[in-house]
Amino acid sequence: MEQDNPQGDRIAKVLARVGIASRREAERMIEAGRVAVNGKRIDSPALNVTASDRIEVDGQPIAEAEPPRLWLYHKPSGLVTTEKDEKGRPTVFDALPEDMPRVMSVGRLDLNSEGLLLLTNDGAIKRRLELPSTGWLRKYRVRIKGTPSDETLAPLRAGITVDGERFQPMEVSLDRQQGANAWLTVGIREGRNREIRRAMEAVGLVVNRLIRVGYGPFRLGDLKPGEVEEVRSRVLRDQLGLDRDFQPATPPRPKRTARKSGPPKRR
């Protein structure tokens, strides 16, 4: 097989498609020598493969790609959004229902953040949903300590620079004052690391609760903490512009509750 073969797909894209890792993570796996094609270890992602090629990761053949699927998950506070945590903290993936297939998160929510987290079995969908160029609005309910005024919130609406990092203008509305705290609705389009918490701190406000309630067209709705719900194939197809022949691997399932205890889930 020639590396300049114009047919097929890039090897990293194929690995992402079957849920091995995101495309960027797959490229790192390739550079680390963990991927072989037709019995030969490769060290560059600049390679196209077709359905006739035999691909192995860590000596194991990859599974056939399932059709793209997407789930809504209500992440509770206290879970980290990572496959493995160096500090041994519980992860989102440890807590998912046993019958969930291998999935990747679309972006992250910090340890103390709650609410809507999208999960997918498809690396290409993950990449598409995370790209800033999609411009999808992420909406949050934010509880802050204090009594914010329009003057306090104005820099957030205009766009603010924090530690040399420029944050795009946020949509910020004051919903209600509740004793010593206030509830805000905040919308952002980039989702940088701890963006809302850092921006609030920059204008003198402290976030003590943060719940993501929307990601583009997808809503948290009445999902309870720990519940998972699959997005119907037609909704997924229409929102992401997937081919009309797309069919889900299985029919959409009812809401399922994540595990509360037990040994970490093998992934």
PDB file of C-alpha atoms in Angstrom:
ATOM      1  CA  MET A   1       0.000   0.000   0.000  1.00  0.00           C
ATOM      2  CA  GLU A   2       1.409   3.380  -1.006  1.00  0.00           C
ATOM      3  CA  GLN A   3       1.315   6.364   1.310  1.00  0.00           C
ATOM      4  CA  ASP A   4       0.155   8.647  -1.470  1.00  0.00           C
ATOM      5  CA  ASN A   5      -2.853   6.431  -2.269  1.00  0.00           C
ATOM      6  CA  PRO A   6      -5.629   8.913  -3.084  1.00  0.00           C
ATOM      7  CA  GLN A   7      -8.342   6.374  -2.176  1.00  0.00           C
ATOM      8  CA  GLY A   8      -9.680   5.608   1.263  1.00  0.00           C
ATOM      9  CA  ASP A   9      -9.437   7.733   4.399  1.00  0.00           C
ATOM     10  CA  ARG A  10      -6.605   8.930   6.592  1.00  0.00           C
ATOM     11  CA  ILE A  11      -5.686   6.350   9.199  1.00  0.00           C
ATOM     12  CA  ALA A  12      -6.304   8.742  12.125  1.00  0.00           C
ATOM     13  CA  LYS A  13      -9.783   9.494  10.780  1.00  0.00           C
ATOM     14  CA  VAL A  14     -10.568   5.781  10.592  1.00  0.00           C
ATOM     15  CA  LEU A  15      -9.389   5.214  14.174  1.00  0.00           C
ATOM     16  CA  ALA A  16     -11.510   8.120  15.340  1.00  0.00           C
ATOM     17  CA  ARG A  17     -14.489   6.820  13.386  1.00  0.00           C
ATOM     18  CA  VAL A  18     -14.492   3.502  15.281  1.00  0.00           C
ATOM     19  CA  GLY A  19     -14.166   5.256  18.636  1.00  0.00           C
ATOM     20  CA  ILE A  20     -10.548   4.365  19.422  1.00  0.00           C
ATOM     21  CA  ALA A  21      -9.687   7.993  20.168  1.00  0.00           C
ATOM     22  CA  SER A  22     -10.144  11.497  18.807  1.00  0.00           C
ATOM     23  CA  ARG A  23      -8.273  12.208  15.581  1.00  0.00           C
ATOM     24  CA  ARG A  24      -5.566  14.156  17.371  1.00  0.00           C
ATOM     25  CA  GLU A  25      -5.150  11.442  20.010  1.00  0.00           C
ATOM     26  CA  ALA A  26      -5.035   8.801  17.249  1.00  0.00           C
ATOM     27  CA  GLU A  27      -2.206  10.705  15.577  1.00  0.00           C
ATOM     28  CA  ARG A  28      -0.250  10.604  18.834  1.00  0.00           C
ATOM     29  CA  MET A  29      -0.868   6.856  19.117  1.00  0.00           C
ATOM     30  CA  ILE A  30       0.462   6.397  15.589  1.00  0.00           C
ATOM     31  CA  GLU A  31       3.578   8.456  16.293  1.00  0.00           C
ATOM     32  CA  ALA A  32       4.135   6.335  19.424  1.00  0.00           C
ATOM     33  CA  GLY A  33       4.239   3.197  17.266  1.00  0.00           C
ATOM     34  CA  ARG A  34       1.046   1.657  18.652  1.00  0.00           C
ATOM     35  CA  VAL A  35      -0.684   1.224  15.274  1.00  0.00           C
ATOM     36  CA  ALA A  36       0.024  -1.361  12.547  1.00  0.00           C
ATOM     37  CA  VAL A  37      -1.464  -1.638   9.063  1.00  0.00           C
ATOM     38  CA  ASN A  38      -1.326  -4.997   7.286  1.00  0.00           C
ATOM     39  CA  GLY A  39       1.157  -6.268   9.851  1.00  0.00           C
ATOM     40  CA  LYS A  40       3.557  -3.331   9.554  1.00  0.00           C
ATOM     41  CA  ARG A  41       3.898  -0.767  12.324  1.00  0.00           C
ATOM     42  CA  ILE A  42       3.487   2.820  11.124  1.00  0.00           C
ATOM     43  CA  ASP A  43       4.786   6.036  12.660  1.00  0.00           C
ATOM     44  CA  SER A  44       3.100   8.680  10.496  1.00  0.00           C
ATOM     45  CA  PRO A  45      -0.597   9.557  10.163  1.00  0.00           C
ATOM     46  CA  ALA A  46       0.026  10.580   6.529  1.00  0.00           C
ATOM     47  CA  LEU A  47      -1.464   7.327   5.266  1.00  0.00           C
ATOM     48  CA  ASN A  48      -4.737   6.433   3.581  1.00  0.00           C
ATOM     49  CA  VAL A  49      -6.436   3.123   4.310  1.00  0.00           C
ATOM     50  CA  THR A  50      -9.421   1.314   2.811  1.00  0.00           C
ATOM     51  CA  ALA A  51     -11.829  -1.342   4.052  1.00  0.00           C
ATOM     52  CA  SER A  52      -9.504  -4.058   2.728  1.00  0.00           C
ATOM     53  CA  ASP A  53      -6.611  -3.004   5.000  1.00  0.00           C
ATOM     54  CA  ARG A  54      -6.039  -4.770   8.335  1.00  0.00           C
ATOM     55  CA  ILE A  55      -5.545  -2.261  11.147  1.00  0.00           C
ATOM     56  CA  GLU A  56      -4.344  -3.141  14.642  1.00  0.00           C
ATOM     57  CA  VAL A  57      -3.888  -1.021  17.763  1.00  0.00           C
ATOM     58  CA  ASP A  58      -1.629  -2.398  20.484  1.00  0.00           C
ATOM     59  CA  GLY A  59      -1.688  -5.711  18.647  1.00  0.00           C
ATOM     60  CA  GLN A  60      -5.494  -5.974  18.565  1.00  0.00           C
ATOM     61  CA  PRO A  61      -7.580  -5.597  15.391  1.00  0.00           C
ATOM     62  CA  ILE A  62      -9.972  -2.676  15.451  1.00  0.00           C
ATOM     63  CA  ALA A  63     -13.692  -3.311  15.344  1.00  0.00           C
ATOM     64  CA  GLU A  64     -15.828  -2.390  12.376  1.00  0.00           C
ATOM     65  CA  ALA A  65     -17.227   1.112  12.564  1.00  0.00           C
ATOM     66  CA  GLU A  66     -20.739   1.493  13.914  1.00  0.00           C
ATOM     67  CA  PRO A  67     -23.027   4.192  12.539  1.00  0.00           C
ATOM     68  CA  PRO A  68     -22.566   7.540  14.325  1.00  0.00           C
ATOM     69  CA  ARG A  69     -24.448   7.881  17.597  1.00  0.00           C
ATOM     70  CA  LEU A  70     -24.824  10.686  20.135  1.00  0.00           C
ATOM     71  CA  TRP A  71     -25.983  10.675  23.756  1.00  0.00           C
ATOM     72  CA  LEU A  72     -27.015  13.374  26.218  1.00  0.00           C
ATOM     73  CA  TYR A  73     -25.585  12.816  29.700  1.00  0.00           C
ATOM     74  CA  HIS A  74     -26.377  14.772  32.857  1.00  0.00           C
ATOM     75  CA  LYS A  75     -22.949  14.971  34.472  1.00  0.00           C
ATOM     76  CA  PRO A  76     -23.101  15.255  38.260  1.00  0.00           C
ATOM     77  CA  SER A  77     -20.635  17.399  40.152  1.00  0.00           C
ATOM     78  CA  GLY A  78     -17.580  15.509  41.419  1.00  0.00           C
ATOM     79  CA  LEU A  79     -16.676  13.588  38.249  1.00  0.00           C
ATOM     80  CA  VAL A  80     -13.766  14.438  35.964  1.00  0.00           C
ATOM     81  CA  THR A  81     -14.236  14.288  32.211  1.00  0.00           C
ATOM     82  CA  THR A  82     -11.258  12.149  31.323  1.00  0.00           C
ATOM     83  CA  GLU A  83     -10.555   8.489  30.587  1.00  0.00           C
ATOM     84  CA  LYS A  84      -8.079   8.156  33.448  1.00  0.00           C
ATOM     85  CA  ASP A  85      -7.285  10.556  36.252  1.00  0.00           C
ATOM     86  CA  GLU A  86      -3.766  10.763  37.642  1.00  0.00           C
ATOM     87  CA  LYS A  87      -5.201  11.676  41.047  1.00  0.00           C
ATOM     88  CA  GLY A  88      -7.499   8.671  41.142  1.00  0.00           C
ATOM     89  CA  ARG A  89     -10.691  10.735  41.136  1.00  0.00           C
ATOM     90  CA  PRO A  90     -13.900   9.148  39.774  1.00  0.00           C
ATOM     91  CA  THR A  91     -14.489   9.823  36.074  1.00  0.00           C
ATOM     92  CA  VAL A  92     -17.524  10.256  33.876  1.00  0.00           C
ATOM     93  CA  PHE A  93     -16.579   7.057  32.050  1.00  0.00           C
ATOM     94  CA  ASP A  94     -16.405   5.029  35.273  1.00  0.00           C
ATOM     95  CA  ALA A  95     -19.985   6.029  36.056  1.00  0.00           C
ATOM     96  CA  LEU A  96     -21.684   5.351  32.709  1.00  0.00           C
ATOM     97  CA  PRO A  97     -24.204   2.491  32.435  1.00  0.00           C
ATOM     98  CA  GLU A  98     -22.650  -0.930  31.800  1.00  0.00           C
ATOM     99  CA  ASP A  99     -24.374  -1.347  28.430  1.00  0.00           C
ATOM    100  CA  MET A 100     -22.925   1.844  26.947  1.00  0.00           C
ATOM    101  CA  PRO A 101     -20.471   1.272  24.078  1.00  0.00           C
ATOM    102  CA  ARG A 102     -17.085   2.939  24.045  1.00  0.00           C
ATOM    103  CA  VAL A 103     -17.705   6.695  23.813  1.00  0.00           C
ATOM    104  CA  MET A 104     -15.833   9.980  23.818  1.00  0.00           C
ATOM    105  CA  SER A 105     -16.943  13.246  25.364  1.00  0.00           C
ATOM    106  CA  VAL A 106     -17.605  16.318  23.271  1.00  0.00           C
ATOM    107  CA  GLY A 107     -15.501  18.845  25.128  1.00  0.00           C
ATOM    108  CA  ARG A 108     -15.368  18.729  28.914  1.00  0.00           C
ATOM    109  CA  LEU A 109     -17.002  19.928  32.080  1.00  0.00           C
ATOM    110  CA  ASP A 110     -14.740  20.571  35.097  1.00  0.00           C
ATOM    111  CA  LEU A 111     -14.869  18.526  38.255  1.00  0.00           C
ATOM    112  CA  ASN A 112     -17.301  20.891  40.003  1.00  0.00           C
ATOM    113  CA  SER A 113     -19.447  21.699  36.967  1.00  0.00           C
ATOM    114  CA  GLU A 114     -22.716  19.917  36.228  1.00  0.00           C
ATOM    115  CA  GLY A 115     -25.189  19.452  33.450  1.00  0.00           C
ATOM    116  CA  LEU A 116     -25.241  18.535  29.796  1.00  0.00           C
ATOM    117  CA  LEU A 117     -22.297  16.576  28.434  1.00  0.00           C
ATOM    118  CA  LEU A 118     -22.508  15.150  24.910  1.00  0.00           C
ATOM    119  CA  LEU A 119     -21.054  11.690  24.311  1.00  0.00           C
ATOM    120  CA  THR A 120     -20.422  10.054  20.939  1.00  0.00           C
ATOM    121  CA  ASN A 121     -18.944   6.887  19.481  1.00  0.00           C
ATOM    122  CA  ASP A 122     -17.664   8.797  16.454  1.00  0.00           C
ATOM    123  CA  GLY A 123     -14.475  10.868  16.393  1.00  0.00           C
ATOM    124  CA  ALA A 124     -15.571  12.883  13.371  1.00  0.00           C
ATOM    125  CA  ILE A 125     -18.749  13.979  15.157  1.00  0.00           C
ATOM    126  CA  LYS A 126     -16.730  14.860  18.258  1.00  0.00           C
ATOM    127  CA  ARG A 127     -14.445  17.058  16.170  1.00  0.00           C
ATOM    128  CA  ARG A 128     -17.326  18.714  14.324  1.00  0.00           C
ATOM    129  CA  LEU A 129     -19.182  19.567  17.520  1.00  0.00           C
ATOM    130  CA  GLU A 130     -16.080  20.949  19.240  1.00  0.00           C
ATOM    131  CA  LEU A 131     -14.865  23.211  16.429  1.00  0.00           C
ATOM    132  CA  PRO A 132     -15.275  26.911  17.319  1.00  0.00           C
ATOM    133  CA  SER A 133     -16.219  27.525  13.693  1.00  0.00           C
ATOM    134  CA  THR A 134     -19.554  25.768  14.262  1.00  0.00           C
ATOM    135  CA  GLY A 135     -20.486  28.706  16.495  1.00  0.00           C
ATOM    136  CA  TRP A 136     -22.928  26.642  18.536  1.00  0.00           C
ATOM    137  CA  LEU A 137     -24.061  28.378  21.695  1.00  0.00           C
ATOM    138  CA  ARG A 138     -23.316  26.656  25.008  1.00  0.00           C
ATOM    139  CA  LYS A 139     -25.818  27.839  27.631  1.00  0.00           C
ATOM    140  CA  TYR A 140     -25.262  27.696  31.382  1.00  0.00           C
ATOM    141  CA  ARG A 141     -27.166  28.460  34.548  1.00  0.00           C
ATOM    142  CA  VAL A 142     -24.636  30.128  36.812  1.00  0.00           C
ATOM    143  CA  ARG A 143     -24.989  30.909  40.506  1.00  0.00           C
ATOM    144  CA  ILE A 144     -22.666  33.580  41.809  1.00  0.00           C
ATOM    145  CA  LYS A 145     -22.037  35.082  45.199  1.00  0.00           C
ATOM    146  CA  GLY A 146     -22.975  38.731  45.418  1.00  0.00           C
ATOM    147  CA  THR A 147     -25.299  41.244  43.841  1.00  0.00           C
ATOM    148  CA  PRO A 148     -24.140  41.896  40.271  1.00  0.00           C
ATOM    149  CA  SER A 149     -25.177  45.009  38.404  1.00  0.00           C
ATOM    150  CA  ASP A 150     -25.350  45.661  34.668  1.00  0.00           C
ATOM    151  CA  GLU A 151     -22.171  47.682  35.045  1.00  0.00           C
ATOM    152  CA  THR A 152     -20.418  44.659  36.574  1.00  0.00           C
ATOM    153  CA  LEU A 153     -21.588  42.361  33.765  1.00  0.00           C
ATOM    154  CA  ALA A 154     -20.874  44.807  30.922  1.00  0.00           C
ATOM    155  CA  PRO A 155     -17.237  43.696  30.324  1.00  0.00           C
ATOM    156  CA  LEU A 156     -18.413  40.101  29.894  1.00  0.00           C
ATOM    157  CA  ARG A 157     -20.928  41.145  27.263  1.00  0.00           C
ATOM    158  CA  ALA A 158     -18.288  43.187  25.446  1.00  0.00           C
ATOM    159  CA  GLY A 159     -15.564  40.534  25.551  1.00  0.00           C
ATOM    160  CA  ILE A 160     -12.834  40.356  28.158  1.00  0.00           C
ATOM    161  CA  THR A 161      -9.150  39.479  28.313  1.00  0.00           C
ATOM    162  CA  VAL A 162      -8.041  37.295  31.237  1.00  0.00           C
ATOM    163  CA  ASP A 163      -4.357  36.522  31.798  1.00  0.00           C
ATOM    164  CA  GLY A 164      -3.608  37.460  28.209  1.00  0.00           C
ATOM    165  CA  GLU A 165      -6.388  35.239  26.796  1.00  0.00           C
ATOM    166  CA  ARG A 166      -9.195  36.962  24.918  1.00  0.00           C
ATOM    167  CA  PHE A 167     -12.711  35.677  25.589  1.00  0.00           C
ATOM    168  CA  GLN A 168     -15.398  36.421  23.036  1.00  0.00           C
ATOM    169  CA  PRO A 169     -18.490  38.409  24.135  1.00  0.00           C
ATOM    170  CA  MET A 170     -20.835  36.389  26.318  1.00  0.00           C
ATOM    171  CA  GLU A 171     -24.602  36.481  26.481  1.00  0.00           C
ATOM    172  CA  VAL A 172     -25.327  37.277  30.124  1.00  0.00           C
ATOM    173  CA  SER A 173     -28.703  37.882  31.750  1.00  0.00           C
ATOM    174  CA  LEU A 174     -29.571  38.270  35.430  1.00  0.00           C
ATOM    175  CA  ASP A 175     -32.423  35.897  36.253  1.00  0.00           C
ATOM    176  CA  ARG A 176     -32.976  36.498  39.948  1.00  0.00           C
ATOM    177  CA  GLN A 177     -31.358  37.468  43.212  1.00  0.00           C
ATOM    178  CA  GLN A 178     -31.678  34.784  45.860  1.00  0.00           C
ATOM    179  CA  GLY A 179     -30.379  35.988  49.195  1.00  0.00           C
ATOM    180  CA  ALA A 180     -26.613  36.388  49.047  1.00  0.00           C
ATOM    181  CA  ASN A 181     -26.488  34.707  45.620  1.00  0.00           C
ATOM    182  CA  ALA A 182     -27.655  35.588  42.134  1.00  0.00           C
ATOM    183  CA  TRP A 183     -28.588  33.280  39.258  1.00  0.00           C
ATOM    184  CA  LEU A 184     -27.427  34.184  35.753  1.00  0.00           C
ATOM    185  CA  THR A 185     -27.957  32.623  32.340  1.00  0.00           C
ATOM    186  CA  VAL A 186     -24.713  32.713  30.359  1.00  0.00           C
ATOM    187  CA  GLY A 187     -24.121  31.786  26.733  1.00  0.00           C
ATOM    188  CA  ILE A 188     -20.677  31.245  25.175  1.00  0.00           C
ATOM    189  CA  ARG A 189     -19.595  30.023  21.757  1.00  0.00           C
ATOM    190  CA  GLU A 190     -16.007  28.879  22.279  1.00  0.00           C
ATOM    191  CA  GLY A 191     -15.901  26.922  25.515  1.00  0.00           C
ATOM    192  CA  ARG A 192     -12.327  27.651  26.577  1.00  0.00           C
ATOM    193  CA  ASN A 193     -10.887  26.067  29.706  1.00  0.00           C
ATOM    194  CA  ARG A 194     -12.851  27.298  32.774  1.00  0.00           C
ATOM    195  CA  GLU A 195     -13.946  30.257  30.673  1.00  0.00           C
ATOM    196  CA  ILE A 196     -16.995  31.306  32.683  1.00  0.00           C
ATOM    197  CA  ARG A 197     -15.370  30.899  36.093  1.00  0.00           C
ATOM    198  CA  ARG A 198     -12.270  32.824  35.037  1.00  0.00           C
ATOM    199  CA  ALA A 199     -14.262  35.612  33.374  1.00  0.00           C
ATOM    200  CA  MET A 200     -16.500  36.013  36.420  1.00  0.00           C
ATOM    201  CA  GLU A 201     -13.475  36.174  38.728  1.00  0.00           C
ATOM    202  CA  ALA A 202     -12.001  38.892  36.501  1.00  0.00           C
ATOM    203  CA  VAL A 203     -14.998  41.151  37.243  1.00  0.00           C
ATOM    204  CA  GLY A 204     -15.015  40.310  40.944  1.00  0.00           C
ATOM    205  CA  LEU A 205     -17.667  37.580  40.998  1.00  0.00           C
ATOM    206  CA  VAL A 206     -17.277  34.066  42.410  1.00  0.00           C
ATOM    207  CA  VAL A 207     -19.119  31.151  40.812  1.00  0.00           C
ATOM    208  CA  ASN A 208     -20.429  28.653  43.345  1.00  0.00           C
ATOM    209  CA  ARG A 209     -22.533  26.544  40.991  1.00  0.00           C
ATOM    210  CA  LEU A 210     -22.409  26.045  37.225  1.00  0.00           C
ATOM    211  CA  ILE A 211     -24.838  23.917  35.232  1.00  0.00           C
ATOM    212  CA  ARG A 212     -24.688  23.526  31.452  1.00  0.00           C
ATOM    213  CA  VAL A 213     -28.232  23.390  30.112  1.00  0.00           C
ATOM    214  CA  GLY A 214     -27.671  23.531  26.355  1.00  0.00           C
ATOM    215  CA  TYR A 215     -25.133  22.772  23.648  1.00  0.00           C
ATOM    216  CA  GLY A 216     -26.268  24.061  20.277  1.00  0.00           C
ATOM    217  CA  PRO A 217     -29.660  22.458  19.520  1.00  0.00           C
ATOM    218  CA  PHE A 218     -29.300  19.882  22.312  1.00  0.00           C
ATOM    219  CA  ARG A 219     -30.906  20.548  25.717  1.00  0.00           C
ATOM    220  CA  LEU A 220     -30.500  19.097  29.189  1.00  0.00           C
ATOM    221  CA  GLY A 221     -34.273  19.162  29.628  1.00  0.00           C
ATOM    222  CA  ASP A 222     -35.541  16.953  32.439  1.00  0.00           C
ATOM    223  CA  LEU A 223     -32.571  14.578  32.502  1.00  0.00           C
ATOM    224  CA  LYS A 224     -31.674  13.847  36.099  1.00  0.00           C
ATOM    225  CA  PRO A 225     -28.059  13.718  37.332  1.00  0.00           C
ATOM    226  CA  GLY A 226     -26.450  10.520  36.094  1.00  0.00           C
ATOM    227  CA  GLU A 227     -29.068   9.824  33.403  1.00  0.00           C
ATOM    228  CA  VAL A 228     -28.155   9.140  29.771  1.00  0.00           C
ATOM    229  CA  GLU A 229     -30.439   9.507  26.756  1.00  0.00           C
ATOM    230  CA  GLU A 230     -29.601   8.731  23.138  1.00  0.00           C
ATOM    231  CA  VAL A 231     -30.394  11.349  20.494  1.00  0.00           C
ATOM    232  CA  ARG A 232     -32.781  10.005  17.885  1.00  0.00           C
ATOM    233  CA  SER A 233     -31.203   9.220  14.540  1.00  0.00           C
ATOM    234  CA  ARG A 234     -33.367  11.693  12.612  1.00  0.00           C
ATOM    235  CA  VAL A 235     -32.491  14.545  14.989  1.00  0.00           C
ATOM    236  CA  LEU A 236     -28.802  13.699  14.816  1.00  0.00           C
ATOM    237  CA  ARG A 237     -28.904  13.419  11.046  1.00  0.00           C
ATOM    238  CA  ASP A 238     -30.772  16.709  10.593  1.00  0.00           C
ATOM    239  CA  GLN A 239     -28.704  18.735  13.074  1.00  0.00           C
ATOM    240  CA  LEU A 240     -25.329  17.518  11.806  1.00  0.00           C
ATOM    241  CA  GLY A 241     -26.182  17.223   8.115  1.00  0.00           C
ATOM    242  CA  LEU A 242     -25.436  13.489   7.992  1.00  0.00           C
ATOM    243  CA  ASP A 243     -26.189  11.454   4.899  1.00  0.00           C
ATOM    244  CA  ARG A 244     -29.844  10.481   4.531  1.00  0.00           C
ATOM    245  CA  ASP A 245     -28.866   6.791   4.461  1.00  0.00           C
ATOM    246  CA  PHE A 246     -27.570   7.051   8.020  1.00  0.00           C
ATOM    247  CA  GLN A 247     -29.131   4.549  10.404  1.00  0.00           C
ATOM    248  CA  PRO A 248     -28.327   4.089  14.106  1.00  0.00           C
ATOM    249  CA  ALA A 249     -26.682   0.884  15.283  1.00  0.00           C
ATOM    250  CA  THR A 250     -29.658   0.280  17.589  1.00  0.00           C
ATOM    251  CA  PRO A 251     -32.989   2.031  18.164  1.00  0.00           C
ATOM    252  CA  PRO A 252     -32.876   4.941  20.612  1.00  0.00           C
ATOM    253  CA  ARG A 253     -33.139   3.737  24.187  1.00  0.00           C
ATOM    254  CA  PRO A 254     -34.970   5.242  27.151  1.00  0.00           C
ATOM    255  CA  LYS A 255     -33.119   7.252  29.756  1.00  0.00           C
ATOM    256  CA  ARG A 256     -30.649   5.202  31.749  1.00  0.00           C
ATOM    257  CA  THR A 257     -29.054   6.019  35.056  1.00  0.00           C
ATOM    258  CA  ALA A 258     -25.320   5.805  35.501  1.00  0.00           C
ATOM    259  CA  ARG A 259     -23.818   3.455  38.043  1.00  0.00           C
ATOM    260  CA  LYS A 260     -23.395   4.855  41.532  1.00  0.00           C
ATOM    261  CA  SER A 261     -20.810   2.426  42.807  1.00  0.00           C
ATOM    262  CA  GLY A 262     -18.675  -0.563  41.923  1.00  0.00           C
ATOM    263  CA  PRO A 263     -15.297  -1.028  40.242  1.00  0.00           C
ATOM    264  CA  PRO A 264     -14.249   1.313  37.437  1.00  0.00           C
ATOM    265  CA  LYS A 265     -15.644   0.383  34.050  1.00  0.00           C
ATOM    266  CA  ARG A 266     -13.137  -1.207  31.666  1.00  0.00           C
ATOM    267  CA  ARG A 267     -12.733   0.855  28.513  1.00  0.00           C
TER     268      ARG A 267
END
